[in-house]
PDB file of C-alpha atoms and ligand atoms in Angstrom:
ATOM      1  CA  MET M   1       0.476  -5.970  71.106  1.00  0.00           C
ATOM      2  CA  GLU M   2      -1.796  -2.957  71.147  1.00  0.00           C
ATOM      3  CA  SER M   3      -4.973  -2.599  69.103  1.00  0.00           C
ATOM      4  CA  VAL M   4      -5.554   0.232  66.621  1.00  0.00           C
ATOM      5  CA  PRO M   5      -9.235  -0.185  65.775  1.00  0.00           C
ATOM      6  CA  ASN M   6      -9.707   2.787  63.439  1.00  0.00           C
ATOM      7  CA  LEU M   7      -6.713   2.376  61.187  1.00  0.00           C
ATOM      8  CA  ALA M   8      -7.765   2.056  57.558  1.00  0.00           C
ATOM      9  CA  PRO M   9      -6.489  -0.927  55.571  1.00  0.00           C
ATOM     10  CA  VAL M  10      -3.452  -0.008  53.549  1.00  0.00           C
ATOM     11  CA  GLY M  11      -2.435  -0.818  49.991  1.00  0.00           C
ATOM     12  CA  LEU M  12      -0.512   0.675  47.146  1.00  0.00           C
ATOM     13  CA  PRO M  13      -2.124   2.349  44.181  1.00  0.00           C
ATOM     14  CA  GLY M  14      -2.707  -0.463  41.717  1.00  0.00           C
ATOM     15  CA  ASP M  15      -3.039  -3.030  44.482  1.00  0.00           C
ATOM     16  CA  THR M  16      -6.084  -4.959  43.354  1.00  0.00           C
ATOM     17  CA  ASP M  17      -6.297  -7.231  46.395  1.00  0.00           C
ATOM     18  CA  SER M  18      -9.092  -5.873  48.563  1.00  0.00           C
ATOM     19  CA  ARG M  19      -8.732  -8.526  51.302  1.00  0.00           C
ATOM     20  CA  PRO M  20      -7.460  -7.130  54.595  1.00  0.00           C
ATOM     21  CA  ALA M  21      -3.758  -7.804  54.861  1.00  0.00           C
ATOM     22  CA  ARG M  22      -2.568 -10.024  57.723  1.00  0.00           C
ATOM     23  CA  LEU M  23       0.677  -8.093  58.138  1.00  0.00           C
ATOM     24  CA  GLN M  24       1.002  -4.419  57.286  1.00  0.00           C
ATOM     25  CA  ALA M  25       3.765  -1.872  57.197  1.00  0.00           C
ATOM     26  CA  HIS M  26       2.060   1.472  57.653  1.00  0.00           C
ATOM     27  CA  HIS M  27       4.025   4.598  56.650  1.00  0.00           C
ATOM     28  CA  LEU M  28       7.157   2.994  58.033  1.00  0.00           C
ATOM     29  CA  SER M  29      10.443   4.918  58.136  1.00  0.00           C
ATOM     30  CA  VAL M  30      13.763   3.944  59.696  1.00  0.00           C
ATOM     31  CA  HIS M  31      16.563   6.443  60.287  1.00  0.00           C
ATOM     32  CA  PHE M  32      20.026   5.468  61.492  1.00  0.00           C
ATOM     33  CA  ALA M  33      21.799   8.570  62.839  1.00  0.00           C
ATOM     34  CA  GLU M  34      21.710  10.951  59.859  1.00  0.00           C
ATOM     35  CA  ARG M  35      20.883   8.276  57.271  1.00  0.00           C
ATOM     36  CA  SER M  36      17.468   7.093  56.248  1.00  0.00           C
ATOM     37  CA  ALA M  37      17.300   3.342  55.501  1.00  0.00           C
ATOM     38  CA  LEU M  38      13.557   3.212  54.791  1.00  0.00           C
ATOM     39  CA  GLU M  39      11.213   6.041  53.900  1.00  0.00           C
ATOM     40  CA  ASP M  40       7.423   5.886  54.161  1.00  0.00           C
ATOM     41  CA  ILE M  41       6.907   2.195  53.416  1.00  0.00           C
ATOM     42  CA  THR M  42       3.277   1.129  53.168  1.00  0.00           C
ATOM     43  CA  LEU M  43       2.744  -2.510  52.250  1.00  0.00           C
ATOM     44  CA  GLY M  44       0.263  -5.284  52.977  1.00  0.00           C
ATOM     45  CA  PHE M  45       0.986  -9.019  53.075  1.00  0.00           C
ATOM     46  CA  HIS M  46      -1.824 -11.567  52.868  1.00  0.00           C
ATOM     47  CA  ALA M  47      -2.494 -15.020  54.258  1.00  0.00           C
ATOM     48  CA  GLY M  48      -1.573 -17.836  51.862  1.00  0.00           C
ATOM     49  CA  GLU M  49       0.708 -15.563  49.846  1.00  0.00           C
ATOM     50  CA  THR M  50       4.462 -15.541  49.252  1.00  0.00           C
ATOM     51  CA  THR M  51       6.215 -12.220  48.604  1.00  0.00           C
ATOM     52  CA  SER M  52       9.765 -11.800  47.317  1.00  0.00           C
ATOM     53  CA  LEU M  53      11.678  -8.687  48.348  1.00  0.00           C
ATOM     54  CA  VAL M  54      14.272  -7.483  45.832  1.00  0.00           C
ATOM     55  CA  GLY M  55      16.648  -4.535  45.857  1.00  0.00           C
ATOM     56  CA  PRO M  56      20.348  -3.635  45.735  1.00  0.00           C
ATOM     57  CA  ASN M  57      22.768  -3.950  48.677  1.00  0.00           C
ATOM     58  CA  GLY M  58      21.799  -1.380  51.265  1.00  0.00           C
ATOM     59  CA  ALA M  59      18.244  -1.017  49.883  1.00  0.00           C
ATOM     60  CA  GLY M  60      16.741  -1.686  53.312  1.00  0.00           C
ATOM     61  CA  LYS M  61      15.502  -5.274  52.799  1.00  0.00           C
ATOM     62  CA  SER M  62      16.950  -6.575  56.074  1.00  0.00           C
ATOM     63  CA  THR M  63      15.857  -3.419  57.887  1.00  0.00           C
ATOM     64  CA  LEU M  64      12.292  -3.919  56.645  1.00  0.00           C
ATOM     65  CA  LEU M  65      12.246  -7.594  57.681  1.00  0.00           C
ATOM     66  CA  LYS M  66      13.586  -6.685  61.140  1.00  0.00           C
ATOM     67  CA  CYS M  67      10.818  -4.095  61.555  1.00  0.00           C
ATOM     68  CA  LEU M  68       8.165  -6.576  60.376  1.00  0.00           C
ATOM     69  CA  SER M  69       9.459  -9.129  62.901  1.00  0.00           C
ATOM     70  CA  GLY M  70       9.287  -6.663  65.807  1.00  0.00           C
ATOM     71  CA  ILE M  71      13.059  -6.809  66.394  1.00  0.00           C
ATOM     72  CA  LEU M  72      13.665  -3.233  65.240  1.00  0.00           C
ATOM     73  CA  ALA M  73      11.415  -0.322  66.187  1.00  0.00           C
ATOM     74  CA  PRO M  74      10.745   2.000  63.228  1.00  0.00           C
ATOM     75  CA  SER M  75      11.515   5.712  63.609  1.00  0.00           C
ATOM     76  CA  HIS M  76       8.060   6.526  62.241  1.00  0.00           C
ATOM     77  CA  GLY M  77       4.995   4.491  61.332  1.00  0.00           C
ATOM     78  CA  GLU M  78       4.097   1.037  62.543  1.00  0.00           C
ATOM     79  CA  VAL M  79       3.776  -2.637  61.787  1.00  0.00           C
ATOM     80  CA  LEU M  80       0.351  -4.197  62.250  1.00  0.00           C
ATOM     81  CA  LEU M  81      -0.505  -7.852  62.630  1.00  0.00           C
ATOM     82  CA  ASP M  82      -4.224  -8.393  62.126  1.00  0.00           C
ATOM     83  CA  GLY M  83      -4.701  -4.712  62.976  1.00  0.00           C
ATOM     84  CA  GLU M  84      -2.650  -4.747  66.183  1.00  0.00           C
ATOM     85  CA  ILE M  85       0.611  -2.845  66.496  1.00  0.00           C
ATOM     86  CA  VAL M  86       3.682  -5.084  66.747  1.00  0.00           C
ATOM     87  CA  ARG M  87       6.129  -3.591  69.267  1.00  0.00           C
ATOM     88  CA  ARG M  88       8.304  -6.617  70.025  1.00  0.00           C
ATOM     89  CA  PRO M  89       8.938 -10.097  68.614  1.00  0.00           C
ATOM     90  CA  THR M  90       5.854 -12.300  68.790  1.00  0.00           C
ATOM     91  CA  SER M  91       5.498 -16.066  68.437  1.00  0.00           C
ATOM     92  CA  ARG M  92       3.143 -15.407  65.500  1.00  0.00           C
ATOM     93  CA  VAL M  93       5.993 -14.057  63.353  1.00  0.00           C
ATOM     94  CA  ALA M  94       9.015 -16.285  62.647  1.00  0.00           C
ATOM     95  CA  TYR M  95      12.213 -14.671  61.396  1.00  0.00           C
ATOM     96  CA  VAL M  96      15.206 -16.284  59.705  1.00  0.00           C
ATOM     97  CA  PRO M  97      18.030 -13.677  59.743  1.00  0.00           C
ATOM     98  CA  GLN M  98      20.540 -13.002  56.992  1.00  0.00           C
ATOM     99  CA  ARG M  99      23.613 -15.207  57.566  1.00  0.00           C
ATOM    100  CA  SER M 100      25.863 -12.181  58.132  1.00  0.00           C
ATOM    101  CA  ASP M 101      23.604 -11.027  61.003  1.00  0.00           C
ATOM    102  CA  VAL M 102      24.179 -14.181  63.090  1.00  0.00           C
ATOM    103  CA  ASP M 103      26.963 -14.685  65.644  1.00  0.00           C
ATOM    104  CA  TRP M 104      28.007 -18.197  64.584  1.00  0.00           C
ATOM    105  CA  LYS M 105      30.596 -18.412  67.402  1.00  0.00           C
ATOM    106  CA  PHE M 106      27.859 -18.388  70.042  1.00  0.00           C
ATOM    107  CA  PRO M 107      28.310 -21.665  71.986  1.00  0.00           C
ATOM    108  CA  ILE M 108      24.980 -23.388  71.355  1.00  0.00           C
ATOM    109  CA  ASN M 109      24.161 -26.725  69.760  1.00  0.00           C
ATOM    110  CA  VAL M 110      21.805 -27.408  66.862  1.00  0.00           C
ATOM    111  CA  LEU M 111      18.951 -28.784  69.024  1.00  0.00           C
ATOM    112  CA  ASP M 112      19.018 -25.710  71.274  1.00  0.00           C
ATOM    113  CA  VAL M 113      18.998 -23.358  68.258  1.00  0.00           C
ATOM    114  CA  ALA M 114      15.875 -25.154  66.981  1.00  0.00           C
ATOM    115  CA  LEU M 115      14.313 -24.989  70.459  1.00  0.00           C
ATOM    116  CA  MET M 116      14.649 -21.201  70.405  1.00  0.00           C
ATOM    117  CA  GLY M 117      11.568 -21.421  68.161  1.00  0.00           C
ATOM    118  CA  ARG M 118       9.636 -22.239  71.323  1.00  0.00           C
ATOM    119  CA  ALA M 119      11.318 -19.576  73.475  1.00  0.00           C
ATOM    120  CA  LEU M 120       8.651 -16.932  72.827  1.00  0.00           C
ATOM    121  CA  ARG M 121       5.989 -19.353  74.113  1.00  0.00           C
ATOM    122  CA  ALA M 122       8.013 -20.742  77.025  1.00  0.00           C
ATOM    123  CA  SER M 123       8.004 -19.030  80.416  1.00  0.00           C
ATOM    124  CA  ARG M 124       9.121 -19.643  83.985  1.00  0.00           C
ATOM    125  CA  LEU M 125       5.835 -21.469  84.550  1.00  0.00           C
ATOM    126  CA  TYR M 126       5.954 -23.372  81.256  1.00  0.00           C
ATOM    127  CA  PRO M 127       9.620 -24.044  80.507  1.00  0.00           C
ATOM    128  CA  VAL M 128      10.728 -25.990  77.436  1.00  0.00           C
ATOM    129  CA  SER M 129       9.354 -29.534  77.835  1.00  0.00           C
ATOM    130  CA  ASP M 130      10.298 -33.006  76.569  1.00  0.00           C
ATOM    131  CA  HIS M 131       7.430 -32.599  74.133  1.00  0.00           C
ATOM    132  CA  ASP M 132       9.142 -29.432  72.761  1.00  0.00           C
ATOM    133  CA  ARG M 133      12.371 -31.414  72.397  1.00  0.00           C
ATOM    134  CA  GLN M 134      10.573 -34.108  70.401  1.00  0.00           C
ATOM    135  CA  ASP M 135       9.027 -31.415  68.175  1.00  0.00           C
ATOM    136  CA  ALA M 136      12.464 -29.817  67.711  1.00  0.00           C
ATOM    137  CA  LEU M 137      13.923 -33.149  66.603  1.00  0.00           C
ATOM    138  CA  ALA M 138      10.987 -33.601  64.191  1.00  0.00           C
ATOM    139  CA  ALA M 139      11.602 -30.105  62.732  1.00  0.00           C
ATOM    140  CA  LEU M 140      15.313 -30.900  62.372  1.00  0.00           C
ATOM    141  CA  HIS M 141      14.343 -34.166  60.683  1.00  0.00           C
ATOM    142  CA  GLU M 142      12.192 -32.209  58.213  1.00  0.00           C
ATOM    143  CA  VAL M 143      15.249 -30.208  57.129  1.00  0.00           C
ATOM    144  CA  ARG M 144      17.467 -33.357  57.185  1.00  0.00           C
ATOM    145  CA  MET M 145      19.481 -32.105  60.168  1.00  0.00           C
ATOM    146  CA  SER M 146      18.427 -34.361  63.068  1.00  0.00           C
ATOM    147  CA  ARG M 147      21.701 -36.296  63.115  1.00  0.00           C
ATOM    148  CA  PHE M 148      23.543 -33.020  63.826  1.00  0.00           C
ATOM    149  CA  ALA M 149      21.407 -32.240  66.920  1.00  0.00           C
ATOM    150  CA  SER M 150      24.286 -32.208  69.419  1.00  0.00           C
ATOM    151  CA  ILE M 151      26.801 -30.382  67.171  1.00  0.00           C
ATOM    152  CA  GLN M 152      27.780 -26.751  67.853  1.00  0.00           C
ATOM    153  CA  ILE M 153      25.996 -24.496  65.329  1.00  0.00           C
ATOM    154  CA  GLY M 154      29.313 -22.825  64.361  1.00  0.00           C
ATOM    155  CA  ALA M 155      30.777 -26.154  63.223  1.00  0.00           C
ATOM    156  CA  LEU M 156      28.183 -26.611  60.449  1.00  0.00           C
ATOM    157  CA  SER M 157      28.441 -25.537  56.817  1.00  0.00           C
ATOM    158  CA  GLY M 158      26.544 -22.432  55.682  1.00  0.00           C
ATOM    159  CA  GLY M 159      23.734 -24.410  54.040  1.00  0.00           C
ATOM    160  CA  GLN M 160      23.377 -26.651  57.113  1.00  0.00           C
ATOM    161  CA  GLN M 161      23.189 -23.597  59.392  1.00  0.00           C
ATOM    162  CA  GLN M 162      20.495 -22.144  57.158  1.00  0.00           C
ATOM    163  CA  ARG M 163      18.471 -25.373  57.454  1.00  0.00           C
ATOM    164  CA  VAL M 164      18.711 -25.288  61.272  1.00  0.00           C
ATOM    165  CA  PHE M 165      17.316 -21.751  61.277  1.00  0.00           C
ATOM    166  CA  ILE M 166      14.456 -22.930  59.039  1.00  0.00           C
ATOM    167  CA  ALA M 167      13.780 -25.701  61.617  1.00  0.00           C
ATOM    168  CA  ARG M 168      13.727 -23.070  64.372  1.00  0.00           C
ATOM    169  CA  ALA M 169      11.146 -21.077  62.364  1.00  0.00           C
ATOM    170  CA  LEU M 170       9.044 -24.219  61.747  1.00  0.00           C
ATOM    171  CA  LEU M 171       9.004 -25.009  65.458  1.00  0.00           C
ATOM    172  CA  GLN M 172       7.583 -21.565  66.124  1.00  0.00           C
ATOM    173  CA  GLN M 173       4.344 -22.559  64.320  1.00  0.00           C
ATOM    174  CA  ALA M 174       3.916 -18.929  63.327  1.00  0.00           C
ATOM    175  CA  ASP M 175       1.429 -17.310  60.963  1.00  0.00           C
ATOM    176  CA  VAL M 176       4.061 -15.204  59.213  1.00  0.00           C
ATOM    177  CA  TYR M 177       7.502 -16.385  58.030  1.00  0.00           C
ATOM    178  CA  LEU M 178      10.162 -13.766  57.236  1.00  0.00           C
ATOM    179  CA  LEU M 179      13.340 -15.083  55.631  1.00  0.00           C
ATOM    180  CA  ASP M 180      16.340 -12.896  54.823  1.00  0.00           C
ATOM    181  CA  GLU M 181      18.157 -14.357  51.809  1.00  0.00           C
ATOM    182  CA  PRO M 182      17.364 -18.000  52.680  1.00  0.00           C
ATOM    183  CA  PHE M 183      18.792 -19.269  49.382  1.00  0.00           C
ATOM    184  CA  SER M 184      22.075 -17.407  49.412  1.00  0.00           C
ATOM    185  CA  GLY M 185      25.067 -19.756  49.458  1.00  0.00           C
ATOM    186  CA  VAL M 186      23.001 -22.955  49.652  1.00  0.00           C
ATOM    187  CA  ASP M 187      23.266 -25.844  47.188  1.00  0.00           C
ATOM    188  CA  ALA M 188      20.512 -26.877  44.748  1.00  0.00           C
ATOM    189  CA  PRO M 189      19.100 -29.762  46.870  1.00  0.00           C
ATOM    190  CA  THR M 190      18.845 -27.458  49.919  1.00  0.00           C
ATOM    191  CA  GLN M 191      17.167 -24.783  47.775  1.00  0.00           C
ATOM    192  CA  THR M 192      14.625 -27.353  46.601  1.00  0.00           C
ATOM    193  CA  LEU M 193      14.056 -28.591  50.156  1.00  0.00           C
ATOM    194  CA  VAL M 194      13.489 -25.054  51.480  1.00  0.00           C
ATOM    195  CA  LEU M 195      11.227 -24.184  48.538  1.00  0.00           C
ATOM    196  CA  HIS M 196       9.069 -27.260  49.261  1.00  0.00           C
ATOM    197  CA  ILE M 197       8.813 -26.303  52.925  1.00  0.00           C
ATOM    198  CA  LEU M 198       7.845 -22.721  52.038  1.00  0.00           C
ATOM    199  CA  ASP M 199       5.288 -23.954  49.528  1.00  0.00           C
ATOM    200  CA  ASP M 200       3.692 -26.254  52.138  1.00  0.00           C
ATOM    201  CA  LEU M 201       3.534 -23.330  54.575  1.00  0.00           C
ATOM    202  CA  ARG M 202       1.925 -21.093  51.957  1.00  0.00           C
ATOM    203  CA  GLN M 203      -0.633 -23.747  51.077  1.00  0.00           C
ATOM    204  CA  SER M 204      -1.560 -24.056  54.729  1.00  0.00           C
ATOM    205  CA  GLY M 205      -2.394 -20.327  54.755  1.00  0.00           C
ATOM    206  CA  LYS M 206       0.830 -18.857  56.132  1.00  0.00           C
ATOM    207  CA  THR M 207       2.195 -15.484  54.993  1.00  0.00           C
ATOM    208  CA  ILE M 208       5.727 -15.726  53.611  1.00  0.00           C
ATOM    209  CA  ILE M 209       8.146 -12.930  52.761  1.00  0.00           C
ATOM    210  CA  PHE M 210      11.700 -13.605  51.615  1.00  0.00           C
ATOM    211  CA  ALA M 211      14.504 -11.275  50.545  1.00  0.00           C
ATOM    212  CA  THR M 212      16.640 -12.420  47.655  1.00  0.00           C
ATOM    213  CA  HIS M 213      19.170 -11.273  45.064  1.00  0.00           C
ATOM    214  CA  ASP M 214      18.132 -14.126  42.755  1.00  0.00           C
ATOM    215  CA  LEU M 215      15.727 -12.567  40.246  1.00  0.00           C
ATOM    216  CA  ALA M 216      14.594 -15.940  38.838  1.00  0.00           C
ATOM    217  CA  MET M 217      13.751 -17.130  42.346  1.00  0.00           C
ATOM    218  CA  ALA M 218      11.988 -13.828  43.096  1.00  0.00           C
ATOM    219  CA  GLU M 219       9.786 -14.323  40.045  1.00  0.00           C
ATOM    220  CA  GLN M 220       9.177 -18.071  40.044  1.00  0.00           C
ATOM    221  CA  SER M 221       8.873 -18.813  43.752  1.00  0.00           C
ATOM    222  CA  ALA M 222       6.644 -15.948  44.870  1.00  0.00           C
ATOM    223  CA  ASP M 223       3.115 -14.743  44.153  1.00  0.00           C
ATOM    224  CA  VAL M 224       3.967 -11.083  44.715  1.00  0.00           C
ATOM    225  CA  CYS M 225       7.226  -9.183  44.300  1.00  0.00           C
ATOM    226  CA  VAL M 226       8.235  -5.943  46.032  1.00  0.00           C
ATOM    227  CA  LEU M 227      11.062  -3.912  44.495  1.00  0.00           C
ATOM    228  CA  LEU M 228      12.686  -1.835  47.224  1.00  0.00           C
ATOM    229  CA  ASN M 229      15.314   0.847  47.299  1.00  0.00           C
ATOM    230  CA  ARG M 230      14.749   2.822  50.497  1.00  0.00           C
ATOM    231  CA  THR M 231      11.191   3.333  49.221  1.00  0.00           C
ATOM    232  CA  VAL M 232       8.893   0.884  47.444  1.00  0.00           C
ATOM    233  CA  VAL M 233       9.720   1.206  43.742  1.00  0.00           C
ATOM    234  CA  ALA M 234       7.108  -1.309  42.561  1.00  0.00           C
ATOM    235  CA  LYS M 235       4.850  -4.022  43.906  1.00  0.00           C
ATOM    236  CA  GLY M 236       2.671  -6.492  42.049  1.00  0.00           C
ATOM    237  CA  PRO M 237       2.311 -10.040  40.734  1.00  0.00           C
ATOM    238  CA  ALA M 238       5.795 -11.591  40.655  1.00  0.00           C
ATOM    239  CA  SER M 239       5.258 -12.718  37.051  1.00  0.00           C
ATOM    240  CA  ARG M 240       4.784  -9.113  35.889  1.00  0.00           C
ATOM    241  CA  ILE M 241       6.844  -6.879  38.172  1.00  0.00           C
ATOM    242  CA  LEU M 242      10.431  -7.805  37.245  1.00  0.00           C
ATOM    243  CA  THR M 243      10.510  -5.771  34.046  1.00  0.00           C
ATOM    244  CA  VAL M 244      13.613  -4.022  32.691  1.00  0.00           C
ATOM    245  CA  PRO M 245      12.223  -0.508  33.423  1.00  0.00           C
ATOM    246  CA  ASN M 246      11.280  -1.538  36.992  1.00  0.00           C
ATOM    247  CA  LEU M 247      14.709  -3.112  37.557  1.00  0.00           C
ATOM    248  CA  ARG M 248      16.427   0.020  36.209  1.00  0.00           C
ATOM    249  CA  SER M 249      14.365   2.172  38.583  1.00  0.00           C
ATOM    250  CA  THR M 250      15.333  -0.087  41.486  1.00  0.00           C
ATOM    251  CA  PHE M 251      19.008  -0.745  40.761  1.00  0.00           C
ATOM    252  CA  GLY M 252      19.884   2.363  38.712  1.00  0.00           C
ATOM    253  CA  GLY M 253      22.530   2.285  35.982  1.00  0.00           C
ATOM    254  CA  ALA M 254      24.306  -0.704  37.577  1.00  0.00           C
ATOM    255  CA  MET M 255      21.506  -2.895  36.264  1.00  0.00           C
ATOM    256  CA  ASP M 256      22.391  -2.083  32.645  1.00  0.00           C
ATOM    257  CA  VAL M 257      25.551  -4.184  33.000  1.00  0.00           C
ATOM    258  CA  VAL M 258      23.505  -7.205  34.079  1.00  0.00           C
ATOM    259  CA  LEU M 259      20.900  -6.676  31.394  1.00  0.00           C
ATOM    260  CA  GLN M 260      23.437  -6.400  28.533  1.00  0.00           C
ATOM    261  CA  PRO M 261      23.040  -9.364  26.174  1.00  0.00           C
ATOM    262  CA  ARG M 262      26.132 -11.572  26.007  1.00  0.00           C
ATOM    263  CA  ALA M 263      28.403 -11.129  22.965  1.00  0.00           C
TER     264      ALA M 263
HETATM  265  N1  ATP Y 301      22.307  -0.811  62.854  1.00  0.00           N
HETATM  266  C1  ATP Y 301      22.576   0.021  61.859  1.00  0.00           C
HETATM  267  N2  ATP Y 301      23.199   1.204  62.084  1.00  0.00           N
HETATM  268  C2  ATP Y 301      23.464   2.069  61.084  1.00  0.00           C
HETATM  269  N3  ATP Y 301      23.127   1.849  59.793  1.00  0.00           N
HETATM  270  C3  ATP Y 301      22.509   0.697  59.504  1.00  0.00           C
HETATM  271  C4  ATP Y 301      22.202  -0.274  60.503  1.00  0.00           C
HETATM  272  N4  ATP Y 301      21.555  -1.324  59.906  1.00  0.00           N
HETATM  273  C5  ATP Y 301      21.497  -1.028  58.598  1.00  0.00           C
HETATM  274  N5  ATP Y 301      22.066   0.185  58.351  1.00  0.00           N
HETATM  275  C6  ATP Y 301      22.154   0.853  57.058  1.00  0.00           C
HETATM  276  O1  ATP Y 301      20.844   0.863  56.493  1.00  0.00           O
HETATM  277  C7  ATP Y 301      20.911   0.645  55.089  1.00  0.00           C
HETATM  278  C8  ATP Y 301      20.059  -0.574  54.724  1.00  0.00           C
HETATM  279  O2  ATP Y 301      20.710  -1.754  55.219  1.00  0.00           O
HETATM  280  P1  ATP Y 301      20.079  -3.195  55.032  1.00  0.00           P
HETATM  281  O3  ATP Y 301      20.970  -4.135  55.746  1.00  0.00           O
HETATM  282  O4  ATP Y 301      18.661  -3.156  55.440  1.00  0.00           O
HETATM  283  O5  ATP Y 301      20.160  -3.393  53.453  1.00  0.00           O
HETATM  284  P2  ATP Y 301      19.869  -4.705  52.584  1.00  0.00           P
HETATM  285  O6  ATP Y 301      18.920  -4.309  51.492  1.00  0.00           O
HETATM  286  O7  ATP Y 301      19.468  -5.808  53.467  1.00  0.00           O
HETATM  287  O8  ATP Y 301      21.299  -4.986  51.936  1.00  0.00           O
HETATM  288  P3  ATP Y 301      22.015  -6.401  51.546  1.00  0.00           P
HETATM  289  O9  ATP Y 301      21.470  -6.781  50.199  1.00  0.00           O
HETATM  290  O10 ATP Y 301      23.476  -6.025  51.463  1.00  0.00           O
HETATM  291  O11 ATP Y 301      21.726  -7.399  52.620  1.00  0.00           O
HETATM  292  C9  ATP Y 301      22.381   0.487  54.740  1.00  0.00           C
HETATM  293  O12 ATP Y 301      22.874   1.737  54.311  1.00  0.00           O
HETATM  294  C10 ATP Y 301      23.010   0.106  56.056  1.00  0.00           C
HETATM  295  O13 ATP Y 301      24.356   0.509  56.137  1.00  0.00           O
HETATM  296 MG1   MG Y 302      20.232  -7.612  53.900  1.00  0.00          MG
END
């Protein structure tokens, strides 16, 4: 990571939080060929705060999370972690990808997927140790998956796979946790389990950002909500941002169908 000492702290108009953000997107744009997926995104994410990211299919939620994790280089702008530019994945930022972004046929067992959480710290001099293996089993135990340790990841159900990726993120002992639709397709007990884990992380001062299509979850399980559709449509306290006008601005006319009262 490279330091940018003179960069001013960023925030949106109306952002009342004057604390320096731990993670910042600074005038971030992403262009794929002729198409622009994100345009001039400036956002700050604080320690001990959970942010939900909401927007229609194709809004750029996954693209934003990939940029924040250092996996995808933005076309313009930068991502800053405690003021330093993030150019590649770092052990300080854990990322749980959207299910559709994972190659589930990759021949790897559950324990080794969890151990990937240590890969950014491991090196030729300090390879993965027995201690790491014990920690990986403990993380799998936390998500109730330790008895599946030797099973191929592709053989698990969707909700079980999601829990293994949460274990991988836990093992990373990061400061920032980025989760792309962690609740999609998982049953109620798994949702509750993941929510408890995220709440513990938040209380211990971690920064959490999750993308979701579940508006109730976006409101009730986050402190801050960002409405995104290629640009930031609105950002603010989760309890106040999911208004009908804001949702219409984010989703367009399609939202009117959802907002119609039932006959
Ligand atoms: N590697 C890529 N090459 C070309 N276009 C891409 C690529 N990745 C994403 N896009 C495009 O960028 C836009 C944003 O995609 P993204 O996956 O970030 O949306 P999303 O908000 O996560 O959608 P969803 O709710 O369906 O997951 C889409 O138009 C998508 O087709
Ligand atoms: Mg997505």
